[in-house]
Coordinates of C-alpha atoms in Angstrom, one line a residue:
A1 CA 56.0 8.5 43.6
V2 CA 57.5 5.4 42.0
V3 CA 61.3 5.7 41.9
M4 CA 62.7 5.0 38.4
T5 CA 66.1 3.4 38.2
D6 CA 68.5 2.8 35.3
A7 CA 68.5 -0.9 35.9
Q8 CA 64.7 -1.0 35.1
F9 CA 65.2 0.5 31.7
A10 CA 68.7 -0.7 30.6
P11 CA 70.1 -0.1 28.2
L12 CA 68.1 3.2 28.4
T13 CA 68.5 5.5 31.4
A14 CA 65.8 6.4 33.8
A15 CA 66.3 10.1 32.9
L16 CA 65.8 9.4 29.2
V17 CA 62.7 7.4 29.9
R18 CA 61.3 10.3 32.0
T19 CA 61.9 12.7 29.1
L20 CA 60.5 10.2 26.7
T21 CA 57.2 10.0 28.7
D22 CA 57.0 13.7 29.4
K23 CA 53.7 15.5 28.8
L24 CA 55.4 17.9 26.4
Y25 CA 55.6 16.6 22.9
E26 CA 58.9 18.5 22.3
K27 CA 60.6 16.7 25.2
R28 CA 59.4 13.4 24.0
K29 CA 60.7 14.2 20.5
T30 CA 64.2 15.0 21.9
A31 CA 64.3 11.8 23.8
A32 CA 63.2 9.9 20.6
L33 CA 66.2 11.4 18.8
N34 CA 68.5 10.1 21.5
I35 CA 67.0 6.6 21.2
E36 CA 67.5 6.8 17.4
T37 CA 71.2 7.5 18.0
Q38 CA 71.5 4.8 20.6
V39 CA 69.9 2.2 18.3
K40 CA 72.2 3.1 15.4
E41 CA 75.2 2.7 17.7
L42 CA 74.1 -0.7 19.2
F43 CA 73.4 -2.0 15.7
A44 CA 76.7 -0.7 14.3
A45 CA 78.6 -2.3 17.3
N46 CA 76.6 -5.6 16.7
Q47 CA 75.4 -5.5 20.3
L48 CA 72.2 -7.2 19.2
S49 CA 71.2 -8.5 22.6
Q50 CA 71.3 -5.0 24.0
L51 CA 69.3 -3.8 21.0
D52 CA 66.7 -6.5 21.8
K53 CA 66.5 -5.3 25.4
L54 CA 66.0 -1.7 24.2
V55 CA 63.2 -2.7 21.9
G56 CA 61.7 -4.7 24.8
V57 CA 61.8 -1.7 27.1
L58 CA 60.0 0.4 24.5
R59 CA 57.4 -2.4 24.1
E60 CA 56.8 -2.4 27.9
L61 CA 56.3 1.4 27.9
A62 CA 53.9 1.2 25.0
L63 CA 51.8 -1.5 26.8
A64 CA 51.9 0.4 30.2
P65 CA 48.6 1.3 31.9
N66 CA 49.5 5.0 32.0
G67 CA 48.6 6.9 28.9
Q68 CA 51.5 9.3 29.0
T69 CA 53.9 6.3 29.3
R70 CA 52.3 4.7 26.3
K71 CA 52.8 7.9 24.2
G72 CA 56.5 7.7 25.1
G73 CA 56.7 4.0 24.1
L74 CA 55.0 4.8 20.8
I75 CA 57.4 7.6 19.7
G76 CA 60.3 5.5 21.0
L77 CA 59.3 2.5 18.8
A78 CA 59.0 4.7 15.7
A79 CA 62.5 6.1 16.5
A80 CA 64.0 2.6 16.8
A81 CA 62.5 1.7 13.4
I82 CA 63.9 4.8 11.7
A83 CA 67.3 4.1 13.2
L84 CA 67.3 0.5 11.9
G85 CA 66.2 1.5 8.4
K86 CA 66.7 -1.2 5.9
N87 CA 67.9 -3.5 8.7
S88 CA 64.5 -3.4 10.5
G89 CA 63.2 -6.6 8.9
P90 CA 63.8 -9.1 11.8
Y91 CA 62.4 -6.5 14.3
T92 CA 59.2 -5.8 12.4
I93 CA 56.8 -7.9 14.6
F94 CA 58.4 -6.6 17.8
L95 CA 58.0 -3.0 16.6
I96 CA 54.5 -3.2 15.3
E97 CA 52.7 -5.5 17.8
P98 CA 52.8 -3.2 20.8
V99 CA 51.6 -0.3 18.7
L100 CA 48.5 -2.3 17.5
A101 CA 47.5 -2.8 21.2
C102 CA 47.4 1.0 21.6
F103 CA 44.5 1.4 19.1
N104 CA 42.1 0.0 21.8
D105 CA 43.0 2.9 24.1
P106 CA 40.0 5.0 25.2
D107 CA 42.3 8.1 25.1
L108 CA 42.0 9.5 21.5
Q109 CA 45.5 11.1 21.8
V110 CA 47.1 7.7 22.4
R111 CA 45.2 6.4 19.4
Y112 CA 46.4 9.3 17.3
Y113 CA 50.0 8.9 18.3
A114 CA 49.7 5.2 17.6
C115 CA 48.7 6.1 14.0
E116 CA 51.7 8.4 13.7
S117 CA 54.1 5.7 15.2
L118 CA 52.7 2.9 13.1
Y119 CA 53.0 5.0 9.9
N120 CA 56.7 5.7 10.6
I121 CA 57.4 2.0 11.4
I122 CA 55.6 0.6 8.3
K123 CA 57.2 3.2 6.1
I124 CA 60.6 1.8 7.2
C125 CA 59.7 -1.9 7.4
K126 CA 57.8 -1.9 4.1
T127 CA 56.9 -5.4 2.9
H128 CA 58.1 -7.0 6.1
S129 CA 55.0 -5.3 7.7
L130 CA 52.8 -7.6 5.7
E131 CA 53.7 -10.5 8.1
L132 CA 51.1 -8.8 10.3
F133 CA 48.8 -7.9 7.5
D134 CA 45.6 -9.5 9.0
Q135 CA 46.1 -7.5 12.3
L136 CA 46.9 -4.3 10.4
F137 CA 43.9 -4.6 8.2
D138 CA 41.6 -5.3 11.1
V139 CA 42.9 -2.3 13.1
L140 CA 42.6 0.1 10.1
W141 CA 39.1 -1.2 9.4
K142 CA 38.1 -0.4 13.0
L143 CA 39.9 3.0 12.9
S144 CA 38.0 4.0 9.8
A145 CA 34.9 4.3 12.1
D146 CA 36.8 6.0 15.0
T147 CA 34.9 8.7 16.8
D148 CA 37.7 11.2 16.4
Q149 CA 38.3 12.9 13.1
N150 CA 42.1 13.3 13.7
V151 CA 42.4 9.6 14.4
R152 CA 40.4 8.8 11.2
S153 CA 42.6 11.1 9.2
G154 CA 45.7 9.5 10.6
A155 CA 44.3 6.1 9.8
E156 CA 43.6 7.1 6.2
L157 CA 47.2 8.1 5.7
L158 CA 48.3 4.8 7.2
D159 CA 45.8 2.9 5.1
R160 CA 47.1 4.5 1.9
L161 CA 50.7 3.6 2.9
L162 CA 49.7 0.0 3.5
M163 CA 47.9 -0.2 0.1
D164 CA 51.1 1.2 -1.6
I165 CA 53.2 -1.6 0.1
V166 CA 50.7 -4.3 -0.9
V167 CA 50.6 -3.1 -4.5
S168 CA 54.5 -3.1 -4.6
K169 CA 54.7 -6.7 -3.5
E170 CA 54.8 -9.1 -6.5
D171 CA 53.6 -12.2 -4.7
F172 CA 51.0 -10.6 -2.4
D173 CA 48.4 -13.2 -1.2
V174 CA 45.1 -11.9 -2.7
A175 CA 43.1 -14.8 -1.2
Q176 CA 44.2 -13.6 2.3
L177 CA 42.9 -10.1 1.6
M178 CA 39.6 -11.3 0.1
S179 CA 39.0 -13.5 3.1
L180 CA 39.3 -10.4 5.4
I181 CA 37.0 -8.4 3.1
R182 CA 34.4 -11.2 2.9
D183 CA 34.2 -11.3 6.7
R184 CA 33.4 -7.5 6.8
L185 CA 31.2 -7.1 3.9
Y186 CA 27.9 -6.9 5.7
V187 CA 28.7 -4.4 8.4
Q188 CA 26.3 -1.4 8.0
T189 CA 28.6 1.4 9.1
S190 CA 29.3 3.7 6.1
S191 CA 32.9 4.4 7.0
N192 CA 33.7 0.7 7.4
R193 CA 32.0 0.0 4.1
K194 CA 34.1 2.7 2.4
F195 CA 37.3 1.3 3.8
V196 CA 36.5 -2.2 2.4
V197 CA 35.5 -0.9 -1.0
S198 CA 38.6 1.3 -1.2
W199 CA 40.7 -1.8 -0.8
L200 CA 38.8 -3.5 -3.6
N201 CA 39.2 -0.4 -5.8
T202 CA 43.0 -0.4 -5.2
M203 CA 43.3 -4.1 -6.1
L204 CA 41.1 -3.8 -9.2
T205 CA 43.1 -0.9 -10.5
T206 CA 46.4 -2.9 -10.2
P207 CA 46.6 -5.0 -13.4
R208 CA 48.8 -7.6 -11.7
F209 CA 46.1 -8.8 -9.3
T210 CA 43.1 -10.9 -10.5
L211 CA 40.0 -10.6 -8.4
L212 CA 37.5 -12.2 -10.7
P213 CA 37.6 -15.6 -9.0
Y214 CA 36.3 -13.9 -5.8
L215 CA 33.6 -11.8 -7.5
S216 CA 30.7 -14.2 -6.6
E217 CA 31.7 -14.0 -2.9
V218 CA 31.7 -10.2 -2.6
M219 CA 29.0 -9.3 -5.1
D220 CA 26.0 -9.4 -2.8
G221 CA 27.7 -7.3 -0.2
L222 CA 28.7 -4.7 -2.8
F223 CA 25.2 -4.4 -4.1
R224 CA 23.9 -3.9 -0.6
M225 CA 26.4 -1.0 -0.2
L226 CA 24.7 0.7 -3.2
G227 CA 21.9 1.5 -0.8
D228 CA 24.2 3.3 1.7
Q229 CA 23.2 6.6 3.1
Q230 CA 26.4 8.3 2.1
A231 CA 26.9 9.2 -1.6
G232 CA 30.7 8.7 -1.2
V233 CA 30.2 5.0 -0.4
R234 CA 27.7 4.5 -3.2
D235 CA 30.0 6.2 -5.8
V236 CA 33.1 4.2 -5.0
T237 CA 31.0 1.0 -4.8
E238 CA 29.6 1.8 -8.3
T239 CA 33.1 2.3 -9.5
V240 CA 34.3 -1.1 -8.1
L241 CA 31.3 -2.9 -9.6
G242 CA 32.1 -1.2 -12.9
Q243 CA 35.7 -2.4 -12.7
F244 CA 34.6 -6.0 -12.0
L245 CA 32.2 -5.8 -15.0
L246 CA 35.1 -4.7 -17.2
G247 CA 37.0 -7.7 -16.0
V248 CA 34.1 -10.0 -16.8
E249 CA 33.8 -8.5 -20.3
K250 CA 37.4 -9.2 -21.0
A251 CA 37.2 -12.8 -19.9
P252 CA 33.6 -14.0 -19.7
D253 CA 34.5 -17.7 -20.2
T254 CA 36.7 -17.8 -17.1
I255 CA 33.6 -17.6 -14.8
E256 CA 33.0 -21.0 -13.2
T257 CA 29.5 -22.4 -13.6
A258 CA 28.8 -22.4 -9.8
D259 CA 30.1 -18.8 -9.5
L260 CA 27.8 -17.8 -12.4
S261 CA 24.8 -19.3 -10.7
Q262 CA 25.6 -17.5 -7.5
M263 CA 26.2 -14.2 -9.3
L264 CA 22.9 -14.5 -11.2
N265 CA 21.0 -15.1 -8.0
V266 CA 22.5 -12.0 -6.5
L267 CA 21.8 -9.9 -9.6
V268 CA 18.2 -11.1 -9.8
V269 CA 17.6 -10.3 -6.1
H270 CA 19.0 -6.8 -6.5
S271 CA 17.1 -6.1 -9.7
H272 CA 13.8 -6.3 -7.6
E273 CA 11.6 -3.2 -7.5
D274 CA 12.1 -2.9 -3.7
E275 CA 15.8 -2.5 -4.0
S276 CA 17.6 0.9 -4.1
P277 CA 17.3 2.6 -7.5
M278 CA 21.1 2.4 -8.0
A279 CA 21.4 -1.3 -7.1
R280 CA 18.4 -2.1 -9.4
K281 CA 19.9 -0.1 -12.3
I282 CA 23.4 -1.7 -12.0
A283 CA 22.0 -5.2 -11.5
L284 CA 20.1 -4.9 -14.8
V285 CA 23.2 -3.5 -16.6
W286 CA 25.1 -6.6 -15.4
L287 CA 22.4 -9.0 -16.4
D288 CA 22.1 -7.3 -19.9
D289 CA 25.8 -7.5 -20.3
L290 CA 26.0 -11.2 -19.2
T291 CA 23.2 -12.1 -21.6
R292 CA 25.1 -10.5 -24.5
L293 CA 28.5 -12.0 -23.4
L294 CA 27.4 -15.6 -22.6
G295 CA 24.5 -16.0 -25.1
T296 CA 22.8 -19.4 -25.0
K297 CA 24.9 -20.5 -22.0
L298 CA 22.5 -18.3 -19.9
L299 CA 19.3 -20.0 -21.1
F300 CA 19.7 -22.5 -18.3
H301 CA 18.9 -19.5 -16.1
L302 CA 16.1 -18.1 -18.2
A303 CA 13.5 -18.3 -15.5
P304 CA 15.4 -16.1 -13.0
L305 CA 16.5 -13.7 -15.7
L306 CA 12.9 -13.2 -16.7
T307 CA 12.1 -12.6 -13.0
A308 CA 14.5 -9.7 -13.1
A309 CA 13.5 -8.3 -16.5
L310 CA 9.7 -8.5 -16.6
P311 CA 8.8 -6.1 -13.8
S312 CA 11.2 -3.4 -15.0
I313 CA 10.4 -3.6 -18.7
D314 CA 8.5 -0.3 -18.6
N315 CA 11.4 1.7 -17.5
D316 CA 13.5 3.3 -20.3
S317 CA 16.4 4.1 -18.0
L318 CA 16.9 0.4 -17.1
K319 CA 18.3 -2.3 -19.3
A320 CA 15.4 -4.8 -18.8
R321 CA 13.9 -4.2 -22.3
A322 CA 17.1 -4.7 -24.1
M323 CA 17.9 -7.8 -22.1
N324 CA 14.4 -9.2 -22.7
T325 CA 14.8 -8.7 -26.5
K326 CA 18.2 -10.6 -26.4
L327 CA 16.6 -13.5 -24.5
L328 CA 13.8 -13.8 -27.0
E329 CA 16.4 -14.0 -29.8
L330 CA 18.5 -16.6 -27.8
V331 CA 15.5 -18.9 -27.3
T332 CA 15.1 -19.4 -31.0
Q333 CA 18.6 -20.7 -31.1
T334 CA 18.1 -23.7 -28.7
A335 CA 15.9 -26.7 -28.6
D336 CA 17.0 -27.6 -25.1
L337 CA 15.0 -25.3 -22.9
D338 CA 13.5 -25.8 -19.4
V339 CA 10.1 -24.5 -20.3
D340 CA 8.6 -25.7 -17.0
K341 CA 10.3 -23.1 -14.8
V342 CA 9.9 -20.4 -17.4
V343 CA 6.1 -21.0 -17.5
E344 CA 6.0 -20.6 -13.7
V345 CA 7.6 -17.2 -13.9
L346 CA 5.4 -16.1 -16.8
L347 CA 2.2 -17.1 -15.1
K348 CA 3.3 -15.3 -11.9
H349 CA 3.8 -12.1 -13.8
I350 CA 0.8 -12.1 -16.1
G351 CA -1.2 -10.5 -13.4
H352 CA 1.3 -7.7 -12.8
S353 CA 0.0 -4.2 -12.4
K354 CA 2.1 -2.8 -15.3
R355 CA 0.7 -3.1 -18.8
E356 CA 4.2 -3.4 -20.3
T357 CA 4.9 -6.4 -18.1
K358 CA 1.7 -8.2 -19.1
V359 CA 2.4 -7.5 -22.8
A360 CA 5.9 -8.9 -22.4
V361 CA 4.6 -12.0 -20.7
L362 CA 2.0 -12.6 -23.5
N363 CA 4.8 -12.1 -26.1
W364 CA 6.9 -14.7 -24.3
I365 CA 4.1 -17.2 -24.3
Q366 CA 3.5 -16.6 -28.0
H367 CA 7.2 -16.9 -28.7
L368 CA 7.5 -20.2 -26.8
Y369 CA 4.3 -21.4 -28.6
T370 CA 6.1 -20.7 -31.9
T371 CA 9.6 -22.0 -30.9
H372 CA 8.8 -24.8 -28.5
P373 CA 5.1 -25.7 -29.1
E374 CA 5.1 -29.2 -27.7
K375 CA 6.9 -28.2 -24.5
L376 CA 4.5 -25.2 -24.0
F377 CA 1.4 -27.2 -24.8
A378 CA 2.2 -29.6 -22.0
H379 CA 1.3 -26.7 -19.6
M380 CA -1.8 -25.6 -21.5
E381 CA -4.2 -26.8 -18.9
R382 CA -2.7 -24.2 -16.5
I383 CA -2.0 -21.5 -19.0
F384 CA -5.4 -21.6 -20.7
P385 CA -7.6 -20.4 -17.7
I386 CA -5.1 -17.6 -17.0
L387 CA -5.3 -16.5 -20.6
L388 CA -9.0 -16.4 -20.3
K389 CA -8.9 -14.4 -17.2
T390 CA -6.7 -11.9 -18.9
L391 CA -9.5 -11.1 -21.4
S392 CA -10.9 -8.8 -18.7
D393 CA -7.8 -6.6 -18.7
S394 CA -8.4 -2.9 -19.2
S395 CA -5.7 -2.6 -21.8
D396 CA -6.6 -3.1 -25.5
E397 CA -3.0 -4.1 -26.3
V398 CA -3.1 -6.8 -23.7
L399 CA -6.6 -8.0 -24.8
L400 CA -5.5 -8.2 -28.5
L401 CA -2.3 -10.1 -27.7
D402 CA -4.3 -12.4 -25.4
L403 CA -6.9 -13.2 -28.1
H404 CA -4.1 -13.8 -30.6
L405 CA -2.7 -16.4 -28.2
L406 CA -6.0 -18.0 -27.4
S407 CA -6.9 -18.3 -31.1
G408 CA -3.6 -20.1 -31.7
V409 CA -4.3 -22.5 -28.9
C410 CA -7.8 -23.2 -30.4
Q411 CA -6.3 -24.1 -33.7
H412 CA -3.4 -26.2 -32.4
K413 CA -2.9 -29.4 -34.4
Q414 CA -1.8 -31.5 -31.4
N415 CA -4.9 -30.6 -29.4
A416 CA -5.3 -33.4 -27.0
L417 CA -8.6 -32.2 -25.5
S418 CA -11.6 -34.4 -26.1
I419 CA -15.1 -32.8 -26.6
D420 CA -16.4 -35.5 -24.2
A421 CA -14.5 -33.8 -21.4
L422 CA -16.6 -30.7 -21.7
E423 CA -19.8 -32.1 -20.3
L424 CA -22.1 -31.0 -23.1
D425 CA -25.6 -32.3 -23.8
E426 CA -25.9 -34.8 -26.6
E427 CA -27.5 -32.4 -29.0
S428 CA -24.8 -29.7 -28.6
K429 CA -22.1 -32.4 -28.9
R430 CA -23.7 -33.7 -32.1
Q431 CA -23.7 -30.2 -33.7
L432 CA -20.1 -29.4 -32.7
E433 CA -18.2 -32.6 -32.8
G434 CA -15.9 -32.9 -35.9
V435 CA -16.8 -29.4 -36.9
V436 CA -15.4 -27.1 -34.1
S437 CA -12.1 -28.0 -32.3
P438 CA -12.6 -29.0 -28.6
F439 CA -10.4 -26.1 -27.4
L440 CA -12.5 -23.6 -29.4
V441 CA -15.6 -25.1 -27.7
K442 CA -13.9 -24.9 -24.3
F443 CA -12.9 -21.3 -25.0
S444 CA -16.4 -20.4 -26.1
L445 CA -17.8 -22.0 -23.0
S446 CA -15.4 -20.0 -20.8
L447 CA -16.0 -16.8 -22.7
L448 CA -19.7 -17.1 -22.1
Q449 CA -19.1 -17.9 -18.5
M450 CA -16.9 -14.8 -18.0
M451 CA -19.4 -12.5 -19.8
R452 CA -22.2 -14.0 -17.6
D453 CA -20.2 -13.3 -14.5
D454 CA -18.9 -9.9 -15.6
R455 CA -21.5 -8.0 -17.6
A456 CA -19.0 -5.1 -17.9
L457 CA -16.8 -7.4 -20.0
L458 CA -19.8 -8.2 -22.2
H459 CA -20.9 -4.5 -22.7
D460 CA -17.4 -2.8 -22.8
R461 CA -15.2 -5.4 -24.5
G462 CA -17.7 -7.8 -26.2
V463 CA -17.6 -6.2 -29.6
I464 CA -13.7 -6.0 -29.8
I465 CA -13.4 -9.6 -28.5
I466 CA -15.8 -11.1 -31.2
R467 CA -14.3 -8.9 -34.0
Q468 CA -10.8 -9.9 -33.1
L469 CA -11.6 -13.5 -32.9
C470 CA -13.2 -13.4 -36.3
L471 CA -10.0 -11.9 -37.6
L472 CA -7.9 -14.6 -36.1
L473 CA -10.1 -17.6 -36.5
S474 CA -12.8 -18.8 -38.9
P475 CA -15.9 -16.5 -38.2
S476 CA -18.3 -19.3 -39.1
L477 CA -16.7 -21.7 -36.5
I478 CA -16.9 -19.0 -33.8
Y479 CA -20.5 -18.2 -34.6
R480 CA -21.4 -21.8 -34.7
A481 CA -19.8 -22.6 -31.4
L482 CA -21.4 -19.7 -29.6
C483 CA -24.8 -20.2 -31.1
V484 CA -24.9 -23.9 -30.2
L485 CA -23.9 -23.1 -26.6
I486 CA -26.4 -20.2 -26.3
A487 CA -29.2 -22.7 -27.0
R488 CA -28.4 -24.4 -23.6
E489 CA -28.3 -21.2 -21.7
K490 CA -30.6 -21.0 -18.7
S491 CA -30.7 -17.2 -18.4
L492 CA -32.9 -15.9 -21.3
T493 CA -31.9 -12.3 -20.6
F494 CA -28.2 -13.2 -20.9
A495 CA -28.8 -15.3 -24.1
R496 CA -30.6 -12.4 -25.7
Q497 CA -27.7 -10.0 -24.8
I498 CA -25.2 -12.4 -26.5
V499 CA -27.5 -12.7 -29.6
Q500 CA -27.7 -8.9 -29.8
L501 CA -23.9 -8.7 -29.6
L502 CA -23.3 -11.4 -32.3
N503 CA -26.0 -9.9 -34.6
G504 CA -24.6 -6.4 -34.2
V505 CA -21.1 -7.6 -35.1
L506 CA -22.4 -9.7 -38.0
L507 CA -24.2 -6.8 -39.6
T508 CA -21.5 -4.2 -39.2
A509 CA -18.0 -5.5 -38.8
T510 CA -15.6 -5.5 -41.8
E511 CA -14.0 -8.7 -40.5
L512 CA -17.2 -10.6 -41.3
F513 CA -17.5 -9.6 -44.9
V514 CA -17.0 -13.2 -46.2
L515 CA -19.4 -14.7 -43.6
R516 CA -22.1 -12.1 -44.6
D517 CA -21.6 -13.0 -48.2
Q518 CA -21.9 -16.8 -47.4
L519 CA -25.2 -16.2 -45.5
R520 CA -26.5 -13.9 -48.2
R521 CA -26.0 -16.5 -51.0
L522 CA -26.5 -19.8 -49.0
E523 CA -24.9 -21.7 -51.9
D524 CA -23.5 -24.7 -50.1
E525 CA -24.4 -27.1 -47.3
E526 CA -22.0 -25.5 -44.8
S527 CA -23.5 -22.0 -45.1
R528 CA -27.1 -23.4 -45.0
S529 CA -26.2 -25.4 -41.9
L530 CA -24.7 -22.3 -40.3
F531 CA -27.8 -20.3 -41.2
S532 CA -30.0 -22.9 -39.5
C533 CA -27.8 -22.9 -36.4
L534 CA -28.0 -19.0 -36.2
Y535 CA -31.7 -19.0 -36.8
R536 CA -32.4 -21.3 -33.9
S537 CA -30.5 -19.1 -31.5
W538 CA -31.7 -15.8 -33.0
C539 CA -35.3 -16.8 -32.4
I540 CA -35.1 -15.4 -28.8
R541 CA -34.4 -11.9 -30.3
P542 CA -37.1 -11.2 -32.9
V543 CA -35.5 -8.0 -34.4
S544 CA -32.1 -9.8 -34.7
L545 CA -33.9 -12.7 -36.4
L546 CA -35.5 -10.2 -38.8
G547 CA -32.0 -8.8 -39.6
L548 CA -30.7 -12.3 -40.3
C549 CA -33.6 -13.0 -42.7
L550 CA -32.9 -9.7 -44.5
L551 CA -29.2 -10.5 -44.7
S552 CA -29.9 -13.9 -46.2
Q553 CA -32.5 -12.5 -48.6
N554 CA -35.3 -14.6 -47.0
Y555 CA -37.7 -11.6 -47.6
A556 CA -41.0 -13.7 -47.6
H557 CA -40.1 -15.2 -44.3
A558 CA -39.1 -11.7 -43.0
E559 CA -42.5 -10.5 -44.0
K560 CA -44.2 -13.3 -42.0
L561 CA -42.0 -12.4 -38.9
V562 CA -43.1 -8.8 -39.1
T563 CA -46.8 -9.8 -39.0
H564 CA -46.0 -11.6 -35.7
F565 CA -44.4 -8.5 -34.1
S566 CA -47.8 -7.4 -32.8
Q567 CA -47.7 -10.3 -30.4
V568 CA -44.3 -9.2 -29.0
D569 CA -44.2 -6.9 -26.0
I570 CA -42.7 -3.8 -27.6
T571 CA -40.3 -2.4 -25.0
V572 CA -37.9 0.6 -25.3
D573 CA -35.1 -2.0 -25.8
I574 CA -36.9 -3.4 -28.9
L575 CA -37.7 0.0 -30.3
V576 CA -34.0 1.0 -30.1
E577 CA -33.1 -2.3 -31.8
I578 CA -35.6 -1.6 -34.6
D579 CA -34.2 1.8 -35.0
K580 CA -30.7 0.4 -35.3
L581 CA -31.9 -2.1 -38.0
V582 CA -33.5 0.6 -40.0
N583 CA -30.3 2.7 -39.9
L584 CA -28.3 -0.4 -41.0
L585 CA -30.6 -0.9 -44.0
E586 CA -29.4 2.6 -45.1
S587 CA -25.7 1.5 -44.7
P588 CA -23.5 0.3 -47.6
I589 CA -23.3 -3.2 -46.0
L590 CA -27.0 -3.8 -46.6
S591 CA -27.3 -1.8 -49.8
F592 CA -28.3 -5.0 -51.7
V593 CA -31.4 -5.3 -49.4
R594 CA -32.5 -1.8 -50.4
M595 CA -32.0 -2.6 -54.1
D596 CA -33.9 -5.9 -53.6
L597 CA -36.8 -4.1 -51.9
L598 CA -37.1 -1.7 -54.9
S599 CA -37.1 -4.6 -57.3
T600 CA -40.5 -5.8 -58.7
Q601 CA -39.4 -9.4 -58.1
H602 CA -39.7 -8.8 -54.3
Q603 CA -42.9 -6.7 -54.4
R604 CA -46.5 -7.7 -54.3

């Protein structure tokens, strides 16, 4: 056994050290009380060199390789701090540093007693302890994830005490704390995360401290914590983000431009559909609030804001719809808008799986078309084909909005497209040039191509597309464009299907009342020219042509047509068409034909 001598431990005795390092806690406690008395006496007698030696001995004990010896050193250091009381300031570092080393001990009892010792020392040294704040914070952060519950509980008490001391210090260096927090934000362990967020919570609830300048640095880490497995971590993180948001609401203009950009990037990332539900919800709350608070200042960031809002616009529990509405309002208030980036985002989302997102995108394009027509039209070569493709969407709401937009484009005054660019034959060009706008011709060509490639579009949506177009544009221009283009169609079967579609709409749709009336009267050159155009195309569908002749009151010609029907191969398709025409003759729309046929003027 090692022989212990008084000289080794002076001014302590070897006997006292033996008691101090005993296995029994009660003996160690008795020895600690003796040390407390001795420290008080040395300090009172101003024997400061002896006091330094005594603290040095305790330090050596706390750093000894033997666990039992370390426990003695720990309780002895705490006793020395208690004895020094308000005079402990100059000794703070010497008292705390050896205790910090004990937290790396594999023996959980040593770590637990280190918590107890440090608690007592810090309680006495108070703000002097903050000289070692970095080391204390790091140790407590590690202890928050200790394997032993007792050690973690002891560390929590210690943590609260340190927080109280920080809050009490008028000139505490917040930047120092935020640097320590920033370095630990991305650790995945739940208990470590909770430790960091608790510190932020404490600082945010102390009015004297201002954390807003650091928000952009910690925001991403906090949002990641909203996806933590433990509800406790998620809840306190939500509280902290709520407190930060309150701070932003009180002083929105204090956010630096660079910080705002960084914050918006973080919020857009965490509003993504793949993020945790809580992170997504809170990110959109933030974005909605910032849109309300900062107004047109945020329009520089319109493209990323739309990236966040558009995919979530269908969800009533999220703030995306409210935010989208505010952004639409803000766009009307500014002429200086980066439409290029916005168009990129809109075109990316127009093919989204959600109907509500597609509707929102089309509303945005329409809105920009109204508020910034020149800027939007600069992108029309890219937008137009995508709008055409959207015609095949299964939603009627999407289809109607799409047609509304397309019709506006076809009528645009600053239409730079030349009809020569459409590669038409000379006859088609002659019939259309100066009468139908080049974009309407381009649209008609594209529509026919789409219906040729997708017969389901022709059969399922053909009627609604033609009717809606006639509501939005001049029906005579639409019919003229389509009929001229059908004449150059290589597939006779497809051309007949288009004629059947156009004829059916012409003879039944309320939207074409004026056009029917023009064709019935044929009073001016325009209506006669249109009739001639329709007639040439309708020739490939005899029954449709008969209907056109009856509509235009060309009864004598209709009679001649009927006499030629014997030469037509009467298929089931044609019989069905004849049946439909007969039924139409009994409808109110063609009531004038019935009256004419009863008149002696039209009988022989």
